Short mmCIF file of N, CA and C in Angstrom, two decimals:
data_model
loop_
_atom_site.label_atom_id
_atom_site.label_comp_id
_atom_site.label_asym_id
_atom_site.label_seq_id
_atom_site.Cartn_x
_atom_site.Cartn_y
_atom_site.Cartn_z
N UNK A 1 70.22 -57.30 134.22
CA UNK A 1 69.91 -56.32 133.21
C UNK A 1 68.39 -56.10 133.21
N UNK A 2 68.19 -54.89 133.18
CA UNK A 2 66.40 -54.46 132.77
C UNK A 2 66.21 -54.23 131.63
N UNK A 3 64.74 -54.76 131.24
CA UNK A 3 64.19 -54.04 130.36
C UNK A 3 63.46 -53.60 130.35
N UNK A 4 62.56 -53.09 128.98
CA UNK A 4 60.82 -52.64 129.22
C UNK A 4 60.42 -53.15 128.36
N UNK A 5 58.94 -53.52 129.22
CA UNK A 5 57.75 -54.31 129.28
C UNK A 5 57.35 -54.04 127.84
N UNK A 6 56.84 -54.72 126.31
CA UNK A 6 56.33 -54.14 125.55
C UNK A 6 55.28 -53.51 125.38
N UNK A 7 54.15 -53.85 126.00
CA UNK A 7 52.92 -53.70 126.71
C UNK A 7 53.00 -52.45 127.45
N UNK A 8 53.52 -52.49 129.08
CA UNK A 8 53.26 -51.62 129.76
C UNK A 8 54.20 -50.77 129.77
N UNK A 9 55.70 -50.76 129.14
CA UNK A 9 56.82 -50.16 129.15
C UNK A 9 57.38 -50.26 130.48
N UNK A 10 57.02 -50.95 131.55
CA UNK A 10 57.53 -50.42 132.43
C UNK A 10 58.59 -51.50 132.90
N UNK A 11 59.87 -50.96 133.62
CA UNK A 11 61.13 -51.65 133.61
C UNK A 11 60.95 -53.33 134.25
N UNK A 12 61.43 -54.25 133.66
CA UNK A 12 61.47 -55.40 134.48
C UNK A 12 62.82 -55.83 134.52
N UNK A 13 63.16 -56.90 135.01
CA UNK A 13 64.18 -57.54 135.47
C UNK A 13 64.28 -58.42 133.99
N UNK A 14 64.97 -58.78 133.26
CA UNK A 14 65.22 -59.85 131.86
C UNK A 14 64.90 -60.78 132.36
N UNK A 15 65.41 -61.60 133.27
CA UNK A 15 65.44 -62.93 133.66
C UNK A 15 63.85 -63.05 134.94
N UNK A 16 63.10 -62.09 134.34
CA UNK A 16 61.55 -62.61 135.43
C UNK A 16 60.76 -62.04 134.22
N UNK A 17 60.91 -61.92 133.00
CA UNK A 17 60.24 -61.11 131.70
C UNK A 17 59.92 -62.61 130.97
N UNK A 18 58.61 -62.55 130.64
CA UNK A 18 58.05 -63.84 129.33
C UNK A 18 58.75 -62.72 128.24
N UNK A 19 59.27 -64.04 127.27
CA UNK A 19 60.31 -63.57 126.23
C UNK A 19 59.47 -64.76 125.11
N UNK A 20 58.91 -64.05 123.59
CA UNK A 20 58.47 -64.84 122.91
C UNK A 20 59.02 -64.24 121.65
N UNK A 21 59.19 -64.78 120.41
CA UNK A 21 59.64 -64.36 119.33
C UNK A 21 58.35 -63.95 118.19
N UNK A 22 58.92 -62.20 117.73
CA UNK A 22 57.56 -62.24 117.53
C UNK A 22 58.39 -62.09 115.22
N UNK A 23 57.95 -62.66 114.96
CA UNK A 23 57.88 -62.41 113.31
C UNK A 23 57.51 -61.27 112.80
N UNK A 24 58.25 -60.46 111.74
CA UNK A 24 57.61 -59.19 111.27
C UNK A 24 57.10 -60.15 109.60
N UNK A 25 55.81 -59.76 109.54
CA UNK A 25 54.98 -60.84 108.01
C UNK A 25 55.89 -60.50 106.83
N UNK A 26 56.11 -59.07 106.39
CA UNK A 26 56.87 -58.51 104.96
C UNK A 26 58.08 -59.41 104.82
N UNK A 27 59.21 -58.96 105.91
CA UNK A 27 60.77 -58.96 105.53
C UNK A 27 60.60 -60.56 106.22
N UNK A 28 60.24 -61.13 107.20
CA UNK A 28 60.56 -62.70 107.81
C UNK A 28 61.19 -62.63 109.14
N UNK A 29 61.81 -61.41 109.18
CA UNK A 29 62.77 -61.69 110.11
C UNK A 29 62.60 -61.56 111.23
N UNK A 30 63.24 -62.08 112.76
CA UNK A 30 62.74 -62.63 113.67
C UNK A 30 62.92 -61.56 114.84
N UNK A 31 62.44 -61.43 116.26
CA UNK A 31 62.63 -60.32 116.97
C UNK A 31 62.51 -60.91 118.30
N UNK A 32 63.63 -60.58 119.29
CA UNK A 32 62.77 -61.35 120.66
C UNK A 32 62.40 -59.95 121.33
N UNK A 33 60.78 -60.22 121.76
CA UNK A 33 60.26 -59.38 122.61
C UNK A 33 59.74 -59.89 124.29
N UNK A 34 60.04 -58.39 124.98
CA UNK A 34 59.34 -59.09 126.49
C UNK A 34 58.67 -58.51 126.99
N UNK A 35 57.90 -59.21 127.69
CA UNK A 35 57.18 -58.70 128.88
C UNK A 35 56.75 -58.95 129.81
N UNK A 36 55.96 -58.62 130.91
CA UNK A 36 55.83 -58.69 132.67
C UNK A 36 55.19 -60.37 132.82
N UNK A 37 54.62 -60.71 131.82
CA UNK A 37 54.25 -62.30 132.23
C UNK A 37 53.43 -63.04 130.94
N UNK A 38 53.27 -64.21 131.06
CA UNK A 38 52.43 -64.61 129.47
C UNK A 38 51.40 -63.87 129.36
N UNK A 39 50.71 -63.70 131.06
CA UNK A 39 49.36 -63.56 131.05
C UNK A 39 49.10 -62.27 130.61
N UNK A 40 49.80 -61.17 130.51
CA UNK A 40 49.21 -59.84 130.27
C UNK A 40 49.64 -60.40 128.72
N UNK A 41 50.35 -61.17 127.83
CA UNK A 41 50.43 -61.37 126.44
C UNK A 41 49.18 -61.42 125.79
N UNK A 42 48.64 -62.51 126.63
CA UNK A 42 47.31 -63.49 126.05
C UNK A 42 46.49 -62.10 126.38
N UNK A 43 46.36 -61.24 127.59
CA UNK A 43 45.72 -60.44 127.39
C UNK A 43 45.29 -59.71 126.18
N UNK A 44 46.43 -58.99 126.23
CA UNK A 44 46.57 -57.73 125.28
C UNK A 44 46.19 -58.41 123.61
N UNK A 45 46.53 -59.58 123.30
CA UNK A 45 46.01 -60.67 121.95
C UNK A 45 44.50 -60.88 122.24
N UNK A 46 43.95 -60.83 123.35
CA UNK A 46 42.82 -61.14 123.63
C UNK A 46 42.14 -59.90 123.06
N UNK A 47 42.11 -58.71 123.96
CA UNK A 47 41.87 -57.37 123.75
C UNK A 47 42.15 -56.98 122.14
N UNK A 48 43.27 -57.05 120.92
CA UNK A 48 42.79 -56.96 119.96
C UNK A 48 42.18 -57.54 118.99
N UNK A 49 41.84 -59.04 119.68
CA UNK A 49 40.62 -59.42 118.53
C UNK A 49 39.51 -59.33 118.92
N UNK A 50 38.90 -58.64 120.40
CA UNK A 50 37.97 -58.09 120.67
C UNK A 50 37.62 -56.98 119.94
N UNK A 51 38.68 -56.18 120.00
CA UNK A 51 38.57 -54.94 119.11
C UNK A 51 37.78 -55.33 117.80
N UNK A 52 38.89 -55.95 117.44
CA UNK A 52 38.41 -56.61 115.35
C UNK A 52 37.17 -57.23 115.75
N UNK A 53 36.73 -57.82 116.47
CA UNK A 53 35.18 -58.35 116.33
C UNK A 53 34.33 -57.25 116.56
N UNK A 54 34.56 -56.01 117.43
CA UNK A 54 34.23 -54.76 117.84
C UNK A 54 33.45 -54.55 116.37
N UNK A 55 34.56 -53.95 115.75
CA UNK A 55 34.32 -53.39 114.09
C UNK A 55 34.14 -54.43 113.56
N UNK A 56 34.24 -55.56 113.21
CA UNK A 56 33.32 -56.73 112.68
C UNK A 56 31.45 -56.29 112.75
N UNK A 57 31.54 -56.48 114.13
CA UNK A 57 30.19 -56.49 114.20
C UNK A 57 29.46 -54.97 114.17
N UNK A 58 30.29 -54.15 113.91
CA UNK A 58 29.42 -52.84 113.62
C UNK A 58 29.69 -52.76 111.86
N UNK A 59 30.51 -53.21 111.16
CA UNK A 59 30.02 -53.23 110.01
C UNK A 59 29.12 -53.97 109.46
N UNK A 60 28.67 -55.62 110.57
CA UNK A 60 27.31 -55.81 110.21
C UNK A 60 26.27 -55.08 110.38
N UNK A 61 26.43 -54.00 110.93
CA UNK A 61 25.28 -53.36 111.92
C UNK A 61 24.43 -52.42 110.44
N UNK A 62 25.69 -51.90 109.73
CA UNK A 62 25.07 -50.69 108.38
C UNK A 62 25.24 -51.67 107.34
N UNK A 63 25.92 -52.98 107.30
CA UNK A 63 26.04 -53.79 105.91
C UNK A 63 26.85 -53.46 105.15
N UNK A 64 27.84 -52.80 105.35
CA UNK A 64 29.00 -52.61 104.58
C UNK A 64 30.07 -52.07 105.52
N UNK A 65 31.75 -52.28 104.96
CA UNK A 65 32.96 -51.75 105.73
C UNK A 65 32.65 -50.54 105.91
N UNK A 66 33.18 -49.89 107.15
CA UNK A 66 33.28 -48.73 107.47
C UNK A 66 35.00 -48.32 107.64
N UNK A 67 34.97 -47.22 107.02
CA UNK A 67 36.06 -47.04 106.45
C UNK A 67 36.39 -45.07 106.90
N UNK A 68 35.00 -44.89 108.00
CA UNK A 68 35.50 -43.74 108.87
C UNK A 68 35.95 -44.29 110.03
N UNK A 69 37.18 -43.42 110.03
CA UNK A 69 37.75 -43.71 111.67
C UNK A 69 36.97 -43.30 113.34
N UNK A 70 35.53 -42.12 113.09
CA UNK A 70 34.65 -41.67 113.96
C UNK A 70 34.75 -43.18 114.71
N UNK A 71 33.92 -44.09 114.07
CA UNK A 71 33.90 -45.58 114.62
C UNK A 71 35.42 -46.09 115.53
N UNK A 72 36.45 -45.92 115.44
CA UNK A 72 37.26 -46.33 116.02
C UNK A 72 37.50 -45.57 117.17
N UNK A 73 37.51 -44.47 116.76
CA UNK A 73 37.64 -43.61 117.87
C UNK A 73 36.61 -43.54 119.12
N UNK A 74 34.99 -43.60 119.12
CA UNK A 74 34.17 -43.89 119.51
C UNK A 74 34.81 -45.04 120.47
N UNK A 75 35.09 -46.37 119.62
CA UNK A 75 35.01 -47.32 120.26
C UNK A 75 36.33 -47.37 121.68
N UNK A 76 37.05 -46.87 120.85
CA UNK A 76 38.44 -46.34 122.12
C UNK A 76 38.20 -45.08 123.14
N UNK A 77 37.20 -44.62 122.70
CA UNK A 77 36.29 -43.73 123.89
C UNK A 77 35.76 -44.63 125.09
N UNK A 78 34.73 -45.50 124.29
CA UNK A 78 34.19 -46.44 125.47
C UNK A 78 35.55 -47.29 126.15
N UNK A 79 36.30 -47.53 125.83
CA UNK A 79 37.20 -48.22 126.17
C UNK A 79 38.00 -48.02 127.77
N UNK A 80 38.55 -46.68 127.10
CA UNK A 80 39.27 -45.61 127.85
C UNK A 80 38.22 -45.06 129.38
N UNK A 81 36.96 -45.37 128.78
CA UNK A 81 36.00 -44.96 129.89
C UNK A 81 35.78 -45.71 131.18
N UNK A 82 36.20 -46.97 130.77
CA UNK A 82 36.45 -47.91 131.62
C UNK A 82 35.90 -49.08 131.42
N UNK A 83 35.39 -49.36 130.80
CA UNK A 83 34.62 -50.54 130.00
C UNK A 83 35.41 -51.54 129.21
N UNK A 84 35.88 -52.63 129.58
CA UNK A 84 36.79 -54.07 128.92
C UNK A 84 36.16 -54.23 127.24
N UNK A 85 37.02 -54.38 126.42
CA UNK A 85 36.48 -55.31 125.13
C UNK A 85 35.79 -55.72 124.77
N UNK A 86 35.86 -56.97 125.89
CA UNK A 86 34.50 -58.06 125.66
C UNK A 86 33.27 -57.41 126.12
N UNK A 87 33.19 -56.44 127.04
CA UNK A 87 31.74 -56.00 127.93
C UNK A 87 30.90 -54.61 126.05
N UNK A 88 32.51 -54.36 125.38
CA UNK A 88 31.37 -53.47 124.41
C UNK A 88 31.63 -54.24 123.24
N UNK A 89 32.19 -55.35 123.27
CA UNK A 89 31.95 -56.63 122.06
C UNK A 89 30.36 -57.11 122.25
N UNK A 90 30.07 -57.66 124.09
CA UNK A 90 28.74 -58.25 123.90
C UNK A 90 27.47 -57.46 123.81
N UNK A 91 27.56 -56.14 124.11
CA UNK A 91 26.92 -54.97 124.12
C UNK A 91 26.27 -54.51 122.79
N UNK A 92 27.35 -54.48 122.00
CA UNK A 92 27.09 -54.20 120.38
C UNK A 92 26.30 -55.48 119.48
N UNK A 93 27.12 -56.72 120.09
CA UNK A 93 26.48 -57.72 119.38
C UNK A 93 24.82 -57.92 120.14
N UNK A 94 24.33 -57.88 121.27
CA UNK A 94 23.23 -57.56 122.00
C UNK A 94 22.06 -56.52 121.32
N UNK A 95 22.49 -55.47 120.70
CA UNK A 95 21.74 -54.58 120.67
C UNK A 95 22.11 -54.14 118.96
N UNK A 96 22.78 -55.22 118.47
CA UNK A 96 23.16 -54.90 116.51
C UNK A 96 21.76 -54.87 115.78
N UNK A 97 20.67 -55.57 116.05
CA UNK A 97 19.52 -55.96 115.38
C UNK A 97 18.68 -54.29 115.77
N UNK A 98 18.87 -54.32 116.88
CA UNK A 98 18.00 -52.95 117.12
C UNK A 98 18.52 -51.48 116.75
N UNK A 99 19.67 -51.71 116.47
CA UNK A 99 20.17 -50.64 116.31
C UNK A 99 20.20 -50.67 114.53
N UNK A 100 20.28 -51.07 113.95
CA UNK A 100 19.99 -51.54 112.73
C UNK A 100 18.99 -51.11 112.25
N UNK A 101 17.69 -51.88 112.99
CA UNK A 101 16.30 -51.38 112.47
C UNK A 101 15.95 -49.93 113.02
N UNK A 102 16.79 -49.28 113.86
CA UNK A 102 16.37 -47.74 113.98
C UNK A 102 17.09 -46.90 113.00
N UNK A 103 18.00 -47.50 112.67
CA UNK A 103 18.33 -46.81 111.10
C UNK A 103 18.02 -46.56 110.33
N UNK A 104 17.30 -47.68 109.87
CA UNK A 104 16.00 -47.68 108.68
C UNK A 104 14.80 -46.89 108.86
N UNK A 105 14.76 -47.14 110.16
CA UNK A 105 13.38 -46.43 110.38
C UNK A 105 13.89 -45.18 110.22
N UNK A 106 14.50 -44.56 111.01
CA UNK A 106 14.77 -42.89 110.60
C UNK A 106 15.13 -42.48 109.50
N UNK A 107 15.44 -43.21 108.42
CA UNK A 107 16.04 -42.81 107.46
C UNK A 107 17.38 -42.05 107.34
N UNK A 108 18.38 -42.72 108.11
CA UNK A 108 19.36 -42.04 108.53
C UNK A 108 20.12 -42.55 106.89
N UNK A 109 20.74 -41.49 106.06
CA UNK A 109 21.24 -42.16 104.72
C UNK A 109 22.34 -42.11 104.77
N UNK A 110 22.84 -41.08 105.45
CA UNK A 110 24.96 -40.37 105.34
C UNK A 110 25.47 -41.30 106.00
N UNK A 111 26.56 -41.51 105.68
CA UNK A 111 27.51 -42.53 106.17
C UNK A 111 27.59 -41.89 107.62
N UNK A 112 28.50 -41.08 107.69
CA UNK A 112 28.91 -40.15 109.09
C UNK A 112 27.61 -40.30 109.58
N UNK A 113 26.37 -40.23 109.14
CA UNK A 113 25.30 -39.66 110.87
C UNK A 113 24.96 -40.83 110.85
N UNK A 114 24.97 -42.18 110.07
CA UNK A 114 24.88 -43.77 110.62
C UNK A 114 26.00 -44.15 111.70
N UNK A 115 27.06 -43.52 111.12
CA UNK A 115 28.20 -44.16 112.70
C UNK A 115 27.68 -43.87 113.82
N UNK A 116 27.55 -42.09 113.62
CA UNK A 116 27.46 -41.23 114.84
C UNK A 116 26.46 -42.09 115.93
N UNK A 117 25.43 -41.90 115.40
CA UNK A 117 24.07 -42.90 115.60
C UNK A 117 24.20 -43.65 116.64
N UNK A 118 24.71 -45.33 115.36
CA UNK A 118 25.34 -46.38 116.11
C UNK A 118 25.98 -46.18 117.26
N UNK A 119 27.12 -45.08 117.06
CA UNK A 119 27.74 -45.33 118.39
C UNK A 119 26.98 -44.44 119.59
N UNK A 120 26.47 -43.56 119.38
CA UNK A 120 25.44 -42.65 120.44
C UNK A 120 24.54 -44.03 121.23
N UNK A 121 23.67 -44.82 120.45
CA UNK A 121 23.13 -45.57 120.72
C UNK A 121 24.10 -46.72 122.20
N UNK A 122 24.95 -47.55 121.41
CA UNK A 122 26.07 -48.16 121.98
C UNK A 122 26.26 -47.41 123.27
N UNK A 123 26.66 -46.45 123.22
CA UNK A 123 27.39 -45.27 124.81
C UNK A 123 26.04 -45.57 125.47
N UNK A 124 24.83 -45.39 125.00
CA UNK A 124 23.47 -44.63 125.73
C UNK A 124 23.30 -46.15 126.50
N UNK A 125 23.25 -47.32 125.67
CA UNK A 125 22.85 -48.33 126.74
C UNK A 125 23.97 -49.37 127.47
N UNK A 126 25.10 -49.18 127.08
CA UNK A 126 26.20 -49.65 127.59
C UNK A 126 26.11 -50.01 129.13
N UNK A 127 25.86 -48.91 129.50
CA UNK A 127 26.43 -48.68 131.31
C UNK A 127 24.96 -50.00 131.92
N UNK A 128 23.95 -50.12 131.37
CA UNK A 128 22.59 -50.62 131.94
C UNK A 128 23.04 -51.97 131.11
N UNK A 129 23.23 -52.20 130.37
CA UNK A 129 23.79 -53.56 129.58
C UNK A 129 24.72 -54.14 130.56
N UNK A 130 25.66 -53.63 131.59
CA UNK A 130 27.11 -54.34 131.79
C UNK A 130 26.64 -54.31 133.27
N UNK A 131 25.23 -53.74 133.92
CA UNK A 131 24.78 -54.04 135.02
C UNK A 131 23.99 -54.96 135.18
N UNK A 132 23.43 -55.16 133.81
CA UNK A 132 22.20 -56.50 133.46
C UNK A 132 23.37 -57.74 133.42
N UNK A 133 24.10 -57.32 132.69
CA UNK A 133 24.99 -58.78 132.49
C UNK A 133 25.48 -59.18 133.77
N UNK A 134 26.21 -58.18 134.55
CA UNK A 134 27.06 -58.64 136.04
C UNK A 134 25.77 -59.33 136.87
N UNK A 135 24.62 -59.07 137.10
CA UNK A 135 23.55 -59.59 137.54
C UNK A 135 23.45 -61.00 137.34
N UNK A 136 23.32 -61.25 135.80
CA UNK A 136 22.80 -62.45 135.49
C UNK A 136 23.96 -63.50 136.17
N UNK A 137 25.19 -62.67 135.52
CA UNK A 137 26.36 -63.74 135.86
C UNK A 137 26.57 -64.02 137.34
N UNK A 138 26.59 -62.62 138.04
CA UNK A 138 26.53 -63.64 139.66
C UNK A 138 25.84 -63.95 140.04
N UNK A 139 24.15 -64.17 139.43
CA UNK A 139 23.28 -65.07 139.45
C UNK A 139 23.59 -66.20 139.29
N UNK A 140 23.84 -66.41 138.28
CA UNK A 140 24.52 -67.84 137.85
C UNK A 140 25.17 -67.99 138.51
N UNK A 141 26.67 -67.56 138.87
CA UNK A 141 27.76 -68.39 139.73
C UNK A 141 27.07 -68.73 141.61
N UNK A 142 26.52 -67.88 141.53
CA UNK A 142 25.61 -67.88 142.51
C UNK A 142 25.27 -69.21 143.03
N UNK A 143 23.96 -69.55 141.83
CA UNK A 143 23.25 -71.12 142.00
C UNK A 143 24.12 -72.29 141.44
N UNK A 144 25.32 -71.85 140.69
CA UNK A 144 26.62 -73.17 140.29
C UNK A 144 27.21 -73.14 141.84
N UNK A 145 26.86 -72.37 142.57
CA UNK A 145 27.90 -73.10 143.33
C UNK A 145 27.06 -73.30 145.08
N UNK A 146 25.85 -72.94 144.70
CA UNK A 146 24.83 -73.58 146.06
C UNK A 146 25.17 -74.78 145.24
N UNK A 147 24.60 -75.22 144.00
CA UNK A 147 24.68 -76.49 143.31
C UNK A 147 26.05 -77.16 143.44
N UNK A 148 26.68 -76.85 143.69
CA UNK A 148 28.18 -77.92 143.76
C UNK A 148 28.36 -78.28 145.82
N UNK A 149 27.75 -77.48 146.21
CA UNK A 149 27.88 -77.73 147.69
C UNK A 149 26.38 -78.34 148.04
N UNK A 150 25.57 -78.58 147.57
CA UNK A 150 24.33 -79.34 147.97
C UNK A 150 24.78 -80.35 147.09
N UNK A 151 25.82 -80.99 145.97
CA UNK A 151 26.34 -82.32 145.47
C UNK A 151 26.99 -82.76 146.49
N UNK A 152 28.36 -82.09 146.87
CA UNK A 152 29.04 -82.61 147.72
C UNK A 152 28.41 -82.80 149.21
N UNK A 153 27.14 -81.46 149.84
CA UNK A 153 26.39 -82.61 150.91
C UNK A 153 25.86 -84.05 150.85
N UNK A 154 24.85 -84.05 149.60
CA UNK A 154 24.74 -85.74 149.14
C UNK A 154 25.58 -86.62 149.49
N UNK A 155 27.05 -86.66 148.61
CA UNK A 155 27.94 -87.31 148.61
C UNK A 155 28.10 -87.32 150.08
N UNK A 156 28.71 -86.78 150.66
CA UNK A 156 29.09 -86.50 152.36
C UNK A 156 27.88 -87.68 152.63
N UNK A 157 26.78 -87.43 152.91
CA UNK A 157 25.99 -87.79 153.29
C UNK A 157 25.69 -89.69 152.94
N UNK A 158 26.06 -89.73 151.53
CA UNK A 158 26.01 -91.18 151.30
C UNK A 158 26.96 -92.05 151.99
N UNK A 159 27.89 -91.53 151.70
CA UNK A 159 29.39 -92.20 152.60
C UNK A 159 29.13 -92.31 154.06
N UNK A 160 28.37 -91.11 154.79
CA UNK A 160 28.07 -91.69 156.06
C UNK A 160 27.07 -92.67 156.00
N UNK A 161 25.94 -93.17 155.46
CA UNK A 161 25.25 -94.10 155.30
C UNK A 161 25.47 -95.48 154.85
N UNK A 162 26.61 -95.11 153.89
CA UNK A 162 27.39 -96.65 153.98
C UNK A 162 28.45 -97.11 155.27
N UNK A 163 29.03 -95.99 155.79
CA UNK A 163 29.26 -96.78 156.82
C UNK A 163 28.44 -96.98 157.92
N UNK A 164 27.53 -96.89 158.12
CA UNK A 164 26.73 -96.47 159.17
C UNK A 164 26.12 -98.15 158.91
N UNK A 165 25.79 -98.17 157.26
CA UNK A 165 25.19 -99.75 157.20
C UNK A 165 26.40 -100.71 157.71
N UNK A 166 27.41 -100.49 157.30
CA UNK A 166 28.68 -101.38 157.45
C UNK A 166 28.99 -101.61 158.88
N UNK A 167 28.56 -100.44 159.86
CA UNK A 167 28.66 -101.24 161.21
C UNK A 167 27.70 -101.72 162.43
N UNK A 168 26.14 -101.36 161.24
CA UNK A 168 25.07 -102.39 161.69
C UNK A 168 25.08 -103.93 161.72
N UNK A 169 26.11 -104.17 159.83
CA UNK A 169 26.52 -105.21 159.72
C UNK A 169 27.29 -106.01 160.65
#
């Protein structure tokens, strides 16, 4: 028997589908849902509390809930554009302080032209933010892993020296 994927909709086999029970909060009652594997689960759970930290951290940005949807939509713009969760989660939280104090400074007062703003800002340095970051990071994995193969030369290297003493001995 097939079904579809909840996630991607798209048909799977029942018996190759992760099957988890999901609770509705109001009524209690129980539901089995499936889909293509755990891992796109944990995904897609991953992806919406990225989101909620998304708008978390842009309502720190003006100091109060925002309660226009411009902001959501914005943010499912960048999304859709091709840009992951986490890359305009660390983006926003990166650049919340500055974007903040250019608010003030302009005297931006309306609710609407503070979102607009914010998120103009967000789009404008996004793309140079997620090239700075990929940098640093395969920088880093970079020297973690000259560093794990100049450990294991050492090592290599000691072991031949103990035997090397062992059959001077």
């Amino acid at each position: 028997k097939t079904i579809k994927c909840h996630f991607c909709k798209k048909e799977i086999d029942k018996d190759d589908a992760y099957m988890w029970e999901h609770v509705v909060e109001k009524s209690g009652k129980k539901y089995k849902r499936y889909c293509c594997s755990q891992e796109e689960k944990e995904q897609v759970e991953r992806d919406k509390e990225l989101y909620k930290l998304c708008q978390y951290e842009t309502d720190n940005i003006l100091g109060r809930p925002i309660t226009n949807n411009v902001r959501n939509r914005e943010l499912t713009e960048l999304h859709e554009a091709g840009y992951s969760w986490e890359q305009i989660y660390r983006c926003i939280k990166a650049n919340a302080q500055h974007i903040s104090d250019m608010i003030r400074q302009n005297h931006i007062e309306n609710d609407y032209q503070q979102i607009r703003y914010m998120c103009q800002v967000i789009k404008n340095v996004i793309y140079d933010f997620v090239k700075e970051d990929e940098r640093k990071n395969s920088w880093t994995q970079y020297t973690q892993t000259n560093t794990e193969e100049i450990i294991e030369e050492d090592e290599d290297e000691a072991i031949l020296n103990k035997l090397k003493n062992k059959k001077k001995d």
